[in-house]
Tab-separated table of C-alpha atoms in Angstrom:
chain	number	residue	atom	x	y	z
A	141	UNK	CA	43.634	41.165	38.143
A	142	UNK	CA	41.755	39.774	35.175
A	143	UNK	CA	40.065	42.926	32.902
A	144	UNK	CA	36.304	43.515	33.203
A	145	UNK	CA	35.288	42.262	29.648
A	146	UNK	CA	33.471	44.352	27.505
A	147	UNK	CA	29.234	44.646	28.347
A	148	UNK	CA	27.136	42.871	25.091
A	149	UNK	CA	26.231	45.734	23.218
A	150	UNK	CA	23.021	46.803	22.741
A	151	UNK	CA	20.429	44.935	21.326
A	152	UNK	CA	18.874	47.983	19.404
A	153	UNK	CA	22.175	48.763	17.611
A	154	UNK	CA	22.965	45.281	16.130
A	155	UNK	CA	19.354	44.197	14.923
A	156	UNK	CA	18.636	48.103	13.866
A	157	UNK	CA	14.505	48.074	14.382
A	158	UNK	CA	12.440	50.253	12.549
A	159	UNK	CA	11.580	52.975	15.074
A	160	UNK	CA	9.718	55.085	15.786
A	161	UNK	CA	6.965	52.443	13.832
A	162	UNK	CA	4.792	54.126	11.518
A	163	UNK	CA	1.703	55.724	12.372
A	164	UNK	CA	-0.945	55.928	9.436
A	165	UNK	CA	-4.448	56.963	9.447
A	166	UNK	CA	-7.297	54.214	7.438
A	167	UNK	CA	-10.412	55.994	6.978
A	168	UNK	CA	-13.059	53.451	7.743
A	169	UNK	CA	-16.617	54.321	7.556
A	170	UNK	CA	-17.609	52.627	10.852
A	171	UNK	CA	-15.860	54.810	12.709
A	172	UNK	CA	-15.980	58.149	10.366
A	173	UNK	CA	-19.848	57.852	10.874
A	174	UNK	CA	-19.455	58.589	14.552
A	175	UNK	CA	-17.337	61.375	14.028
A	176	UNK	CA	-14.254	59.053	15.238
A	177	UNK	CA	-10.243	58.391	13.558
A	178	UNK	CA	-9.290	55.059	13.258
A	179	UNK	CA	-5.149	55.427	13.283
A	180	UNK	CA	-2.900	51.977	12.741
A	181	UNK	CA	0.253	51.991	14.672
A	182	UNK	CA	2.532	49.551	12.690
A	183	UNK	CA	4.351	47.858	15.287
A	184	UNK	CA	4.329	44.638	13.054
A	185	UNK	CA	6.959	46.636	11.189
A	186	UNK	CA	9.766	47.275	13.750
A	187	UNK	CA	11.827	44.000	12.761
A	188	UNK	CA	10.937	41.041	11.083
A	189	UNK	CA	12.087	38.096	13.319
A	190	UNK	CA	11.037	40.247	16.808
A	191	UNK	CA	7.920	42.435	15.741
A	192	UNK	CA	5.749	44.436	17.514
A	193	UNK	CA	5.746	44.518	21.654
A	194	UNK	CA	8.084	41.088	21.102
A	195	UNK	CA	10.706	44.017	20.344
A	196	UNK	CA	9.927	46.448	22.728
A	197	UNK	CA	9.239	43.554	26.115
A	198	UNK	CA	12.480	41.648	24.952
A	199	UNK	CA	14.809	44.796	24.108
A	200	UNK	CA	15.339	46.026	27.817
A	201	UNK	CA	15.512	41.963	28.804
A	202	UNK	CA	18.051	40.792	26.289
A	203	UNK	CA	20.733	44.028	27.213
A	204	UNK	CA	20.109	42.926	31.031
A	205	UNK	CA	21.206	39.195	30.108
A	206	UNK	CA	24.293	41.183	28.764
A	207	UNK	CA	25.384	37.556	26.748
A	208	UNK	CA	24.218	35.002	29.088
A	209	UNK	CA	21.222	31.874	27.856
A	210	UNK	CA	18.300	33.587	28.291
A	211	UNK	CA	15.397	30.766	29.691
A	212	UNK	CA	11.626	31.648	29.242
A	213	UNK	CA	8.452	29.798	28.962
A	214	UNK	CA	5.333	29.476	26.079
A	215	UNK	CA	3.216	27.559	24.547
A	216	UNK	CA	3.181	25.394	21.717
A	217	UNK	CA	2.121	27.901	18.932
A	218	UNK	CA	4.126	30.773	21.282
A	219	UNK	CA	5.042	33.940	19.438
A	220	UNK	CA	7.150	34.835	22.218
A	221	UNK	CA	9.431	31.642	22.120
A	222	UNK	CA	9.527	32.299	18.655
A	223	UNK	CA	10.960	35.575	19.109
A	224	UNK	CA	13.436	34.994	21.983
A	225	UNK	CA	14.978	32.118	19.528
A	226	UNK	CA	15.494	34.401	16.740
A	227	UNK	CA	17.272	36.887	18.997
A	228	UNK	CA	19.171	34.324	20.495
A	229	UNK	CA	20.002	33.268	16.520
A	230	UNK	CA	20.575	36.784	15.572
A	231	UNK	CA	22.848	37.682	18.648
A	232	UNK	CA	24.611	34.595	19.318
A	233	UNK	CA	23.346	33.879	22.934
A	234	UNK	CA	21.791	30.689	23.985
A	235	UNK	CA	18.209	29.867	24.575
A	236	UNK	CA	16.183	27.814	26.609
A	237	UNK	CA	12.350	27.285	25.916
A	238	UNK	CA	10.064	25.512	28.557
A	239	UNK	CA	7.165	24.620	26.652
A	240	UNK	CA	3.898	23.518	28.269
A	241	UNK	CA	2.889	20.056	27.691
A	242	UNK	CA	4.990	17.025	28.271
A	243	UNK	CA	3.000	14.969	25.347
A	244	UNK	CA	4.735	17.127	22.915
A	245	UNK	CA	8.018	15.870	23.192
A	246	UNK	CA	7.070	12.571	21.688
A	247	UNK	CA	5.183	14.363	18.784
A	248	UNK	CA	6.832	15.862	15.535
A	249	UNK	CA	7.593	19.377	16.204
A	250	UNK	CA	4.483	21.772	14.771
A	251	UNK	CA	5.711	24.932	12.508
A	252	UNK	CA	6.357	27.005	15.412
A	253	UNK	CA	8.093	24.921	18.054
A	254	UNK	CA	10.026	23.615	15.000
A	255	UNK	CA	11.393	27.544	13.834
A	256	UNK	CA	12.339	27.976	17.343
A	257	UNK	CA	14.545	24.693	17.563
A	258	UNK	CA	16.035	25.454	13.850
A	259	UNK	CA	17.155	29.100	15.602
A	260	UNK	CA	18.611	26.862	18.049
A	261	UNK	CA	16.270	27.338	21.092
A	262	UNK	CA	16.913	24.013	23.199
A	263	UNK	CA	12.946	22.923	24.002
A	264	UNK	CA	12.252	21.618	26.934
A	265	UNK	CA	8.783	20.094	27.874
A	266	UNK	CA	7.124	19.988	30.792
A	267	UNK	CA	3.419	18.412	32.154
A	268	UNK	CA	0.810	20.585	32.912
A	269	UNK	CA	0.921	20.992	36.630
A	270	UNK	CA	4.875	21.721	36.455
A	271	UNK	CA	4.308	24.686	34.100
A	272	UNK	CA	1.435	26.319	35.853
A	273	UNK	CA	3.955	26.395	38.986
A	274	UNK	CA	7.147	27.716	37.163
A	275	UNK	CA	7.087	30.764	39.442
A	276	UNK	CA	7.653	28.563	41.928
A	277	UNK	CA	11.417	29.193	43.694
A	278	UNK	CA	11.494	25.369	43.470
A	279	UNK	CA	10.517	24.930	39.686
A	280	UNK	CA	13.054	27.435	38.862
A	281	UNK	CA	15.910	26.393	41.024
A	282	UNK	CA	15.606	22.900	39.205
A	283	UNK	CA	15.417	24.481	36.095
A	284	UNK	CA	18.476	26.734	36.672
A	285	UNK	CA	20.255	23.725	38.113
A	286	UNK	CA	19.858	21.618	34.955
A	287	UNK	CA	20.373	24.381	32.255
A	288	UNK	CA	22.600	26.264	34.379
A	289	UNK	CA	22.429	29.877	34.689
A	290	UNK	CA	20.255	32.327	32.708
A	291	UNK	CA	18.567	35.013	32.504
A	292	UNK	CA	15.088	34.255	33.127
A	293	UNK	CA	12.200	35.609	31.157
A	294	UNK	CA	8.478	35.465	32.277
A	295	UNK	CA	5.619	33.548	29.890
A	296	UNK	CA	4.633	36.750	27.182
A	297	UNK	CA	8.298	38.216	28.491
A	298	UNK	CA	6.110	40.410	30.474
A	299	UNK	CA	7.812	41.712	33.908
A	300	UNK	CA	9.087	44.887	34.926
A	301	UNK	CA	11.596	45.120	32.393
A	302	UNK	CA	9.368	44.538	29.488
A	303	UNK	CA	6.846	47.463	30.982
A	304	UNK	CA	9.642	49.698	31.286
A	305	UNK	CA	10.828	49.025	27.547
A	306	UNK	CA	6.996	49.361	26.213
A	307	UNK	CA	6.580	53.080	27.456
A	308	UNK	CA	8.790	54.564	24.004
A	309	UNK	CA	5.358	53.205	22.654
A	310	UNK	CA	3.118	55.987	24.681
A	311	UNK	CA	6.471	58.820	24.213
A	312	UNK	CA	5.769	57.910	20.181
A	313	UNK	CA	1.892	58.284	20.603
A	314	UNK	CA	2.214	61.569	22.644
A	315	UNK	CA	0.044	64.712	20.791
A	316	UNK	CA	-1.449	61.851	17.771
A	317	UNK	CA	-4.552	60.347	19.766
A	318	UNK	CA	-6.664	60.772	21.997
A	319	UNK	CA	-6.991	56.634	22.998
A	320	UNK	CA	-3.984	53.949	22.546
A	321	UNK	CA	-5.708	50.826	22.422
A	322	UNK	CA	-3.415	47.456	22.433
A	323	UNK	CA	-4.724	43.540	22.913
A	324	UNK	CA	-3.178	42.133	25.796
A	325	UNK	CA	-2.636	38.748	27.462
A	326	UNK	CA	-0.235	39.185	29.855
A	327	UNK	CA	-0.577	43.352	30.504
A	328	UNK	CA	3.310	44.253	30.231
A	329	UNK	CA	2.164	46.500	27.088
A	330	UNK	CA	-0.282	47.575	28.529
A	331	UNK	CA	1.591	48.912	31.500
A	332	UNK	CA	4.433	50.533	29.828
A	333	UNK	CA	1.539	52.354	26.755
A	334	UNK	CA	-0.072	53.930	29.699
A	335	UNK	CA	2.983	54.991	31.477
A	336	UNK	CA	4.335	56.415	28.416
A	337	UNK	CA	1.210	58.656	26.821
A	338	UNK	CA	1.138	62.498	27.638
A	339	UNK	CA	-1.794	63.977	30.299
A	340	UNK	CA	-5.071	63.802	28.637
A	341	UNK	CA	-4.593	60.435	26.461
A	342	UNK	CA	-5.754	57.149	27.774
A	343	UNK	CA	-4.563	53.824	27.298
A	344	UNK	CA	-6.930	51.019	26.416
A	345	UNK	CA	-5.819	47.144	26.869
A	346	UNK	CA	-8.475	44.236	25.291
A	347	UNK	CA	-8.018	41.142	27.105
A	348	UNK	CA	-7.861	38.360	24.751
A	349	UNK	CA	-8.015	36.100	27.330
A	350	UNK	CA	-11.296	34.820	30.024
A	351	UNK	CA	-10.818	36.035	33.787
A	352	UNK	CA	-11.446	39.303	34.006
A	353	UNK	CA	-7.257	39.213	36.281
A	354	UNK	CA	-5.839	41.683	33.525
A	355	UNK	CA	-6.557	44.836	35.415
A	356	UNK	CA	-4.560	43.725	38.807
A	357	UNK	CA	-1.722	42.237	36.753
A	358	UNK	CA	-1.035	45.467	35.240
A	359	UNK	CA	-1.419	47.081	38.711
A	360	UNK	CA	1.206	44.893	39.735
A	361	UNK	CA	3.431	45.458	36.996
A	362	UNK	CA	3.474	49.149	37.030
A	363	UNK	CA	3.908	48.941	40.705
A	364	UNK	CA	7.144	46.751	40.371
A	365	UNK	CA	8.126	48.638	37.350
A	366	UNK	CA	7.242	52.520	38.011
A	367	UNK	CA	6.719	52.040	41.842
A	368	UNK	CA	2.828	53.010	41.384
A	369	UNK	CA	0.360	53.697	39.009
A	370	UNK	CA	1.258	55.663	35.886
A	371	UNK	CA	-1.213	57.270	33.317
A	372	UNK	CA	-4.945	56.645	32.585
A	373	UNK	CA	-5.908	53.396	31.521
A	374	UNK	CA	-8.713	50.748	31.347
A	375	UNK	CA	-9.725	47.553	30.302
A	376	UNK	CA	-12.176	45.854	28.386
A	377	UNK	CA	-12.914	42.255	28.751
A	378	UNK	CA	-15.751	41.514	26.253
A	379	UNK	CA	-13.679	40.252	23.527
A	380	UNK	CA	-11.733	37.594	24.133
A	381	UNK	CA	-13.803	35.236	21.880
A	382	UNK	CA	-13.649	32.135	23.656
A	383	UNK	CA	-10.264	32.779	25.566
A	384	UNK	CA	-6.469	32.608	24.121
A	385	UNK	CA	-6.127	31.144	20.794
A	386	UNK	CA	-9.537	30.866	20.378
A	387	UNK	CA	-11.422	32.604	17.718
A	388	UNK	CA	-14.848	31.917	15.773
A	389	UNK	CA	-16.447	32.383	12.648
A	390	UNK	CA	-17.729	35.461	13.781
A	391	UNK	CA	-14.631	36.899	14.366
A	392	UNK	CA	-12.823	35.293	11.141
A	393	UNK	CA	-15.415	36.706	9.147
A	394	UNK	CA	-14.398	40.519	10.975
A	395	UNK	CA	-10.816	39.848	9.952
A	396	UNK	CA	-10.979	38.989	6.318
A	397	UNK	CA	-13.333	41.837	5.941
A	398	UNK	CA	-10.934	44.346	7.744
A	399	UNK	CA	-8.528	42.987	5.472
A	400	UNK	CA	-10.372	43.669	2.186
A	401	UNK	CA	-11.301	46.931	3.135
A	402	UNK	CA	-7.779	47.892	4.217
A	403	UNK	CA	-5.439	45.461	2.917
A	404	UNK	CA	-3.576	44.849	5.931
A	405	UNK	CA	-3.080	41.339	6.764
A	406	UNK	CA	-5.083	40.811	9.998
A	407	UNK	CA	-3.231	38.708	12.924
A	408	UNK	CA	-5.933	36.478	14.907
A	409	UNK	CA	-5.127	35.932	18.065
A	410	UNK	CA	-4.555	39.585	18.886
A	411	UNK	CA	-5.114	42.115	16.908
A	412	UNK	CA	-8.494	41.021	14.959
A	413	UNK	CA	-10.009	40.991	18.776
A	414	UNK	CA	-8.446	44.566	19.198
A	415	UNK	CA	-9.929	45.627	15.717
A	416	UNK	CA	-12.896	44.125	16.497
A	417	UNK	CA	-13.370	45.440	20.049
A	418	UNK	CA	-12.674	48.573	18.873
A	419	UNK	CA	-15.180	48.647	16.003
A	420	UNK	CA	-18.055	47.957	18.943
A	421	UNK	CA	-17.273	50.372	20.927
A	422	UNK	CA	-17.300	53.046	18.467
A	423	UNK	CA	-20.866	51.801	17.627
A	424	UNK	CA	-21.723	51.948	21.071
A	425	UNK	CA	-20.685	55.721	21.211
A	426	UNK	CA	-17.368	55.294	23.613
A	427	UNK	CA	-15.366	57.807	21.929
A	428	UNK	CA	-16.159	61.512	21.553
A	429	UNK	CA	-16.779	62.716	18.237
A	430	UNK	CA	-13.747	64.533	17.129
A	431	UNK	CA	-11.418	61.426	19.073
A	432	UNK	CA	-8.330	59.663	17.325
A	433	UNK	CA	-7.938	56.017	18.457
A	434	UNK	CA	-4.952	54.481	17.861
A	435	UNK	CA	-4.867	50.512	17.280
A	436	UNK	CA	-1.150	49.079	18.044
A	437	UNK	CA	-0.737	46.804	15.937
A	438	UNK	CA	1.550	44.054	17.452
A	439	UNK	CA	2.379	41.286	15.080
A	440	UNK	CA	1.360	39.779	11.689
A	441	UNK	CA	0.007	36.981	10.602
A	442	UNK	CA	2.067	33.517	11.857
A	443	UNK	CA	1.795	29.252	11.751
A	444	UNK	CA	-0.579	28.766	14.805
A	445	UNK	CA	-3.248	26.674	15.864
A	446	UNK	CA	-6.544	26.346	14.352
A	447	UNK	CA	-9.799	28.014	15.112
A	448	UNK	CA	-10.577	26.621	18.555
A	449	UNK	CA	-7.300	24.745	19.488
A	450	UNK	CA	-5.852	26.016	22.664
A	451	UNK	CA	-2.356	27.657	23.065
A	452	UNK	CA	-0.948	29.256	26.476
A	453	UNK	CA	1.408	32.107	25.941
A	454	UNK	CA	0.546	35.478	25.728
A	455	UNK	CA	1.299	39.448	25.433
């Protein structure tokens, strides 16, 4: 009888993140004058190829791949391919990216599709209609057939998995705020943050994308990953300034200020409609005087479409 080989080890103890992330208070006057704590929770800081929730959603995915090719799905300006290459450069497993848009295969590759084939993430490129069905049995089974088999990770890397992995982020916020607010796209963080934070906090989640679905996917996803609902949550769908990868000059203008006053280098897509969002609603009087509300901070700053130019994947 041939030995059982060894399992892959963990993910966390070969690529070492920085956890728990730090937690820092920024006094900022827009909030002080409503009696209100703005706190920064520097996810952006756990590693520096797979920041933020990319860690956290991909952590509990990549140790149940245990070595195979892990397959997912994105975008062309995808932070989540991005991050699924560098673990599969940083680990040694294979990867498989199935980027919407068949048009792109005859283009050069942009900055971000190009990082993920340089970690050696095989692209593969699909029309329009063929990636809004990749849930599809079908889609998949032809997929699996021609790449052969993988561990297969949702668009944003959000499934029950991911959820599971993102509730350390509530355990790390328990007893320092009142409200955990994260953006989301694709509600796996949002999920796990709520099922993680102690009795009494809440969990908010700002949709950065049009719809108004976010609140029954993250139904779903604590269902499938918690078998109900867990913790006190809510979210907000004001802010998604146009939809996904879409900003303004509104919104640009937020950023840079946020940045000046605070010198912390604001991400777009994400977290300058979290900071933003959150800035409102403090105006508007939705947090008690005396509150701490804590802004996750999931990435940094990356190559990525311009103001306006659509992108698909999400967090």
């Amino acid at each position: 009888m041939r030995p059982t080989p060894p399992a892959s080890p963990d993910p966390a103890s070969l690529l070492r993140p920085l956890l728990p992330s730090p937690l820092v208070e920024t006094g900022d006057e827009r909030f002080a004058r409503h009696g209100v704590r703005l706190l920064l929770k520097r996810d952006d800081l756990i590693h520096p190829d797979l920041p933020g929730n990319k860690w956290r959603k991909l952590a509990p995915n990549l140790a149940a791949a245990d070595g195979r090719p892990v397959l997912t799905f994105g975008g062309a300006y995808s932070n989540h391919l991005r991050a699924t290459a560098a673990a599969g450069r940083l680990l040694g497993f294979a990867t498989v990216g199935v980027v919407r848009g068949e048009e792109l295969a005859h283009r050069p590759l942009n900055p971000s599709l190009a990082r993920c084939a340089a970690d050696g993430m095989r692209l593969h490129f699909v029309d329009r209609a063929t990636y809004r069905a990749k849930d599809d049995p079908r889609v998949l089974g032809a997929l699996l057939d021609r790449f052969g088999d993988a561990r297969v990770i949702p668009e944003g890397g959000s499934n029950a998995a991911a959820a599971q992995g993102c509730t350390e982020l509530g355990r790390e916020l328990r007893g320092h705020t009142e409200v955990a607010a994260v953006a989301c796209g694709t509600g796996g963080t949002l999920a796990g943050l709520a099922a993680g934070l102690d009795t009494g906090q809440r969990a908010l989640g700002v949709a950065v994308l049009r719809g108004g679905f976010l609140a029954g996917t993250v139904r779903d996803l604590q269902r499938e990953a918690f078998g109900g609902p867990k913790g006190q949550w809510s979210v907000e769908d004001r802010f998604p300034f146009g939809g996904y990868a879409r900003t303004t000059p509104e919104l640009h203008a937020f950023a840079e200020d946020f940045e000046d006053r605070h010198g912390l280098p604001v991400e777009r897509i994400y977290v300058a409609k979290l900071l933003y969002a959150l800035t409102e609603l403090a105006r508007e009087g939705a947090f008690a005087p005396g509150s701490r509300v804590t802004a996750v901070v999931t990435g940094r700053p990356e190559p990525g479409p311009d103001a306006g130019q659509e992108a698909s994947d999400s967090r």
